[in-house]
């Protein structure tokens, strides 16, 4: 089932053209890896898919079933509040998840759910883990992960790789953006963003579907 269709999407900020004629179709069960250098427009593309900013022109169609989960750039949290308060607050908006689900994700990523520290005191990796958790904790079926490996230690990286594989098995779609061509995450398609254009990279010897 097609979850996302982007057709001829462009994005400009003033007279700066960031995305040019970007088209992309994402099916359930696909893991899309988008790579591109700093400033190539990866986060901009994810923000358009998430509906955080509008495209300048073109179409972005989401299937009616789509619930989007997103970790884009620095995830916004209630900085003075704890992990538990933040995640339960986010969960209270949609009422689609149980505390036990959130707790078990925290445990998987070795975060102490009951920790009294304010999120603003979290390390880069701890914050990234919290960002990953909120992007998946409601069973979202279109999960956008912008540089999700940032700051993660070995154990967390391996949990992330497992988590993405599980989501894929549940027929969810995951889009991972990274400035790095290498990712430990197994993907089904690799696209490169360069000069505002998104092109699929095929026949890649090192791809790991
Ligand atoms: N709100 C904005 N207003 C003006 N320009 C913007 C805005 N957001 C992004 N840009 C510009 O768009 C371009 C692409 O930015 P974007 O953050 O999408 O790149 P990126 O590929 O995610 O880079 P990085 O690897 O550094 O995260 C950059 O030139 C950036 O300055
Ligand atoms: Mg970015």
Short mmCIF file of C-alpha atoms in Angstrom, two decimals, residues 19-177:
data_model
loop_
_atom_site.label_atom_id
_atom_site.label_comp_id
_atom_site.label_asym_id
_atom_site.label_seq_id
_atom_site.Cartn_x
_atom_site.Cartn_y
_atom_site.Cartn_z
CA UNK A 19 14.17 21.41 -3.60
CA UNK A 20 13.53 21.09 -7.33
CA UNK A 21 10.97 18.73 -8.82
CA UNK A 22 11.18 16.10 -6.09
CA UNK A 23 9.01 13.04 -6.59
CA UNK A 24 8.93 10.10 -4.24
CA UNK A 25 6.58 7.19 -3.58
CA UNK A 26 6.81 5.27 -0.33
CA UNK A 27 5.02 1.97 0.27
CA UNK A 28 4.28 0.31 3.57
CA UNK A 29 7.21 -1.89 4.57
CA UNK A 30 9.81 0.28 2.85
CA UNK A 31 12.84 1.76 4.55
CA UNK A 32 14.08 4.75 2.56
CA UNK A 33 17.57 6.08 3.12
CA UNK A 34 18.07 9.67 1.96
CA UNK A 35 21.60 10.99 1.91
CA UNK A 36 23.00 14.38 1.00
CA UNK A 37 25.55 16.87 2.23
CA UNK A 38 24.97 19.54 4.84
CA UNK A 39 22.43 22.03 3.57
CA UNK A 40 21.25 19.79 0.72
CA UNK A 41 17.65 19.93 1.96
CA UNK A 42 17.14 16.65 3.84
CA UNK A 43 15.53 18.20 6.91
CA UNK A 44 13.49 20.52 4.69
CA UNK A 45 12.16 17.51 2.77
CA UNK A 46 11.22 15.69 6.00
CA UNK A 47 9.54 18.81 7.38
CA UNK A 48 7.41 19.04 4.23
CA UNK A 49 6.41 15.38 4.55
CA UNK A 50 5.57 15.90 8.23
CA UNK A 51 3.48 18.97 7.37
CA UNK A 52 5.63 21.24 9.52
CA UNK A 53 6.31 23.55 6.55
CA UNK A 54 4.50 23.75 3.21
CA UNK A 55 5.97 22.96 -0.18
CA UNK A 56 6.29 25.94 -2.52
CA UNK A 57 4.67 23.88 -5.28
CA UNK A 58 3.84 20.27 -6.05
CA UNK A 59 1.77 17.69 -4.25
CA UNK A 60 2.26 15.73 -1.05
CA UNK A 61 -0.35 13.03 -0.60
CA UNK A 62 -0.59 10.87 2.49
CA UNK A 63 -2.82 7.81 2.68
CA UNK A 64 -5.74 8.24 5.08
CA UNK A 65 -4.20 5.60 7.35
CA UNK A 66 -1.02 7.60 7.88
CA UNK A 67 0.05 8.63 11.36
CA UNK A 68 3.35 10.41 11.11
CA UNK A 69 6.06 10.13 13.71
CA UNK A 70 9.01 12.43 13.34
CA UNK A 71 12.41 13.10 14.79
CA UNK A 72 13.68 16.09 12.84
CA UNK A 73 16.76 18.09 13.80
CA UNK A 74 16.61 18.88 17.53
CA UNK A 75 13.35 17.46 18.80
CA UNK A 76 11.35 20.02 20.77
CA UNK A 77 10.65 19.08 24.37
CA UNK A 78 9.39 20.81 27.47
CA UNK A 79 12.96 21.54 28.49
CA UNK A 80 12.37 21.97 32.22
CA UNK A 81 10.40 18.73 32.52
CA UNK A 82 11.45 15.11 32.91
CA UNK A 83 11.42 12.38 30.28
CA UNK A 84 8.30 10.88 31.82
CA UNK A 85 6.42 14.20 31.83
CA UNK A 86 7.44 14.92 28.26
CA UNK A 87 6.48 11.54 26.85
CA UNK A 88 3.23 11.25 28.80
CA UNK A 89 2.33 14.79 27.74
CA UNK A 90 2.93 13.94 24.06
CA UNK A 91 0.99 10.69 24.47
CA UNK A 92 -1.93 12.55 26.04
CA UNK A 93 -2.51 14.50 22.82
CA UNK A 94 -3.59 11.49 20.75
CA UNK A 95 -4.34 8.86 23.41
CA UNK A 96 -2.94 6.15 21.18
CA UNK A 97 -0.42 4.57 23.47
CA UNK A 98 -0.05 3.01 26.89
CA UNK A 99 2.44 3.99 29.56
CA UNK A 100 3.79 0.44 29.45
CA UNK A 101 4.69 0.86 25.77
CA UNK A 102 6.58 4.06 26.50
CA UNK A 103 8.32 2.48 29.47
CA UNK A 104 9.46 -0.51 27.49
CA UNK A 105 10.87 1.72 24.74
CA UNK A 106 12.76 3.72 27.38
CA UNK A 107 14.16 0.47 28.77
CA UNK A 108 15.19 -0.69 25.30
CA UNK A 109 17.18 2.48 24.84
CA UNK A 110 18.58 2.37 28.36
CA UNK A 111 16.83 5.56 29.47
CA UNK A 112 15.53 5.74 33.01
CA UNK A 113 11.84 6.52 32.64
CA UNK A 114 11.64 7.68 36.26
CA UNK A 115 14.74 9.91 36.00
CA UNK A 116 14.13 13.25 37.73
CA UNK A 117 16.52 15.17 35.47
CA UNK A 118 15.05 17.85 33.26
CA UNK A 119 15.36 17.09 29.54
CA UNK A 120 17.51 20.19 29.09
CA UNK A 121 20.23 18.43 31.08
CA UNK A 122 20.20 15.40 28.80
CA UNK A 123 23.23 14.50 26.73
CA UNK A 124 23.04 14.55 22.93
CA UNK A 125 22.54 10.79 22.77
CA UNK A 126 19.94 10.74 25.56
CA UNK A 127 17.95 13.46 23.82
CA UNK A 128 18.19 11.60 20.52
CA UNK A 129 16.83 8.46 22.20
CA UNK A 130 13.91 10.45 23.63
CA UNK A 131 13.30 11.80 20.13
CA UNK A 132 13.26 8.31 18.63
CA UNK A 133 10.85 7.08 21.30
CA UNK A 134 8.29 9.82 20.67
CA UNK A 135 8.47 9.16 16.92
CA UNK A 136 7.42 5.52 17.28
CA UNK A 137 5.60 5.16 20.62
CA UNK A 138 2.10 5.58 19.19
CA UNK A 139 2.55 2.95 16.52
CA UNK A 140 3.00 5.64 13.86
CA UNK A 141 3.16 4.04 10.40
CA UNK A 142 5.22 6.72 8.64
CA UNK A 143 8.31 7.36 10.71
CA UNK A 144 10.71 10.13 9.73
CA UNK A 145 14.13 9.93 11.32
CA UNK A 146 16.57 12.77 10.66
CA UNK A 147 20.13 11.75 11.55
CA UNK A 148 18.80 9.23 14.09
CA UNK A 149 22.19 7.72 14.87
CA UNK A 150 23.54 11.01 16.18
CA UNK A 151 25.17 10.55 19.55
CA UNK A 152 24.01 6.96 19.99
CA UNK A 153 26.30 4.44 21.64
CA UNK A 154 26.78 0.91 20.29
CA UNK A 155 23.94 -0.61 22.31
CA UNK A 156 21.50 2.10 21.27
CA UNK A 157 22.56 1.83 17.62
CA UNK A 158 21.86 -1.86 17.67
CA UNK A 159 18.43 -1.24 19.27
CA UNK A 160 17.66 1.34 16.60
CA UNK A 161 18.60 -1.11 13.83
CA UNK A 162 16.32 -3.74 15.42
CA UNK A 163 13.51 -1.29 15.96
CA UNK A 164 13.50 -0.15 12.33
CA UNK A 165 13.48 -3.78 11.17
CA UNK A 166 10.49 -4.46 13.44
CA UNK A 167 8.60 -1.45 12.11
CA UNK A 168 9.30 -2.62 8.58
CA UNK A 169 7.96 -6.09 9.40
CA UNK A 170 4.79 -4.41 10.67
CA UNK A 171 4.46 -2.87 7.18
CA UNK A 172 5.28 0.60 8.40
CA UNK A 173 7.40 3.00 6.36
CA UNK A 174 10.54 4.58 7.64
CA UNK A 175 12.48 7.42 6.04
CA UNK A 176 15.97 7.93 7.41
CA UNK A 177 17.95 11.02 6.43
#
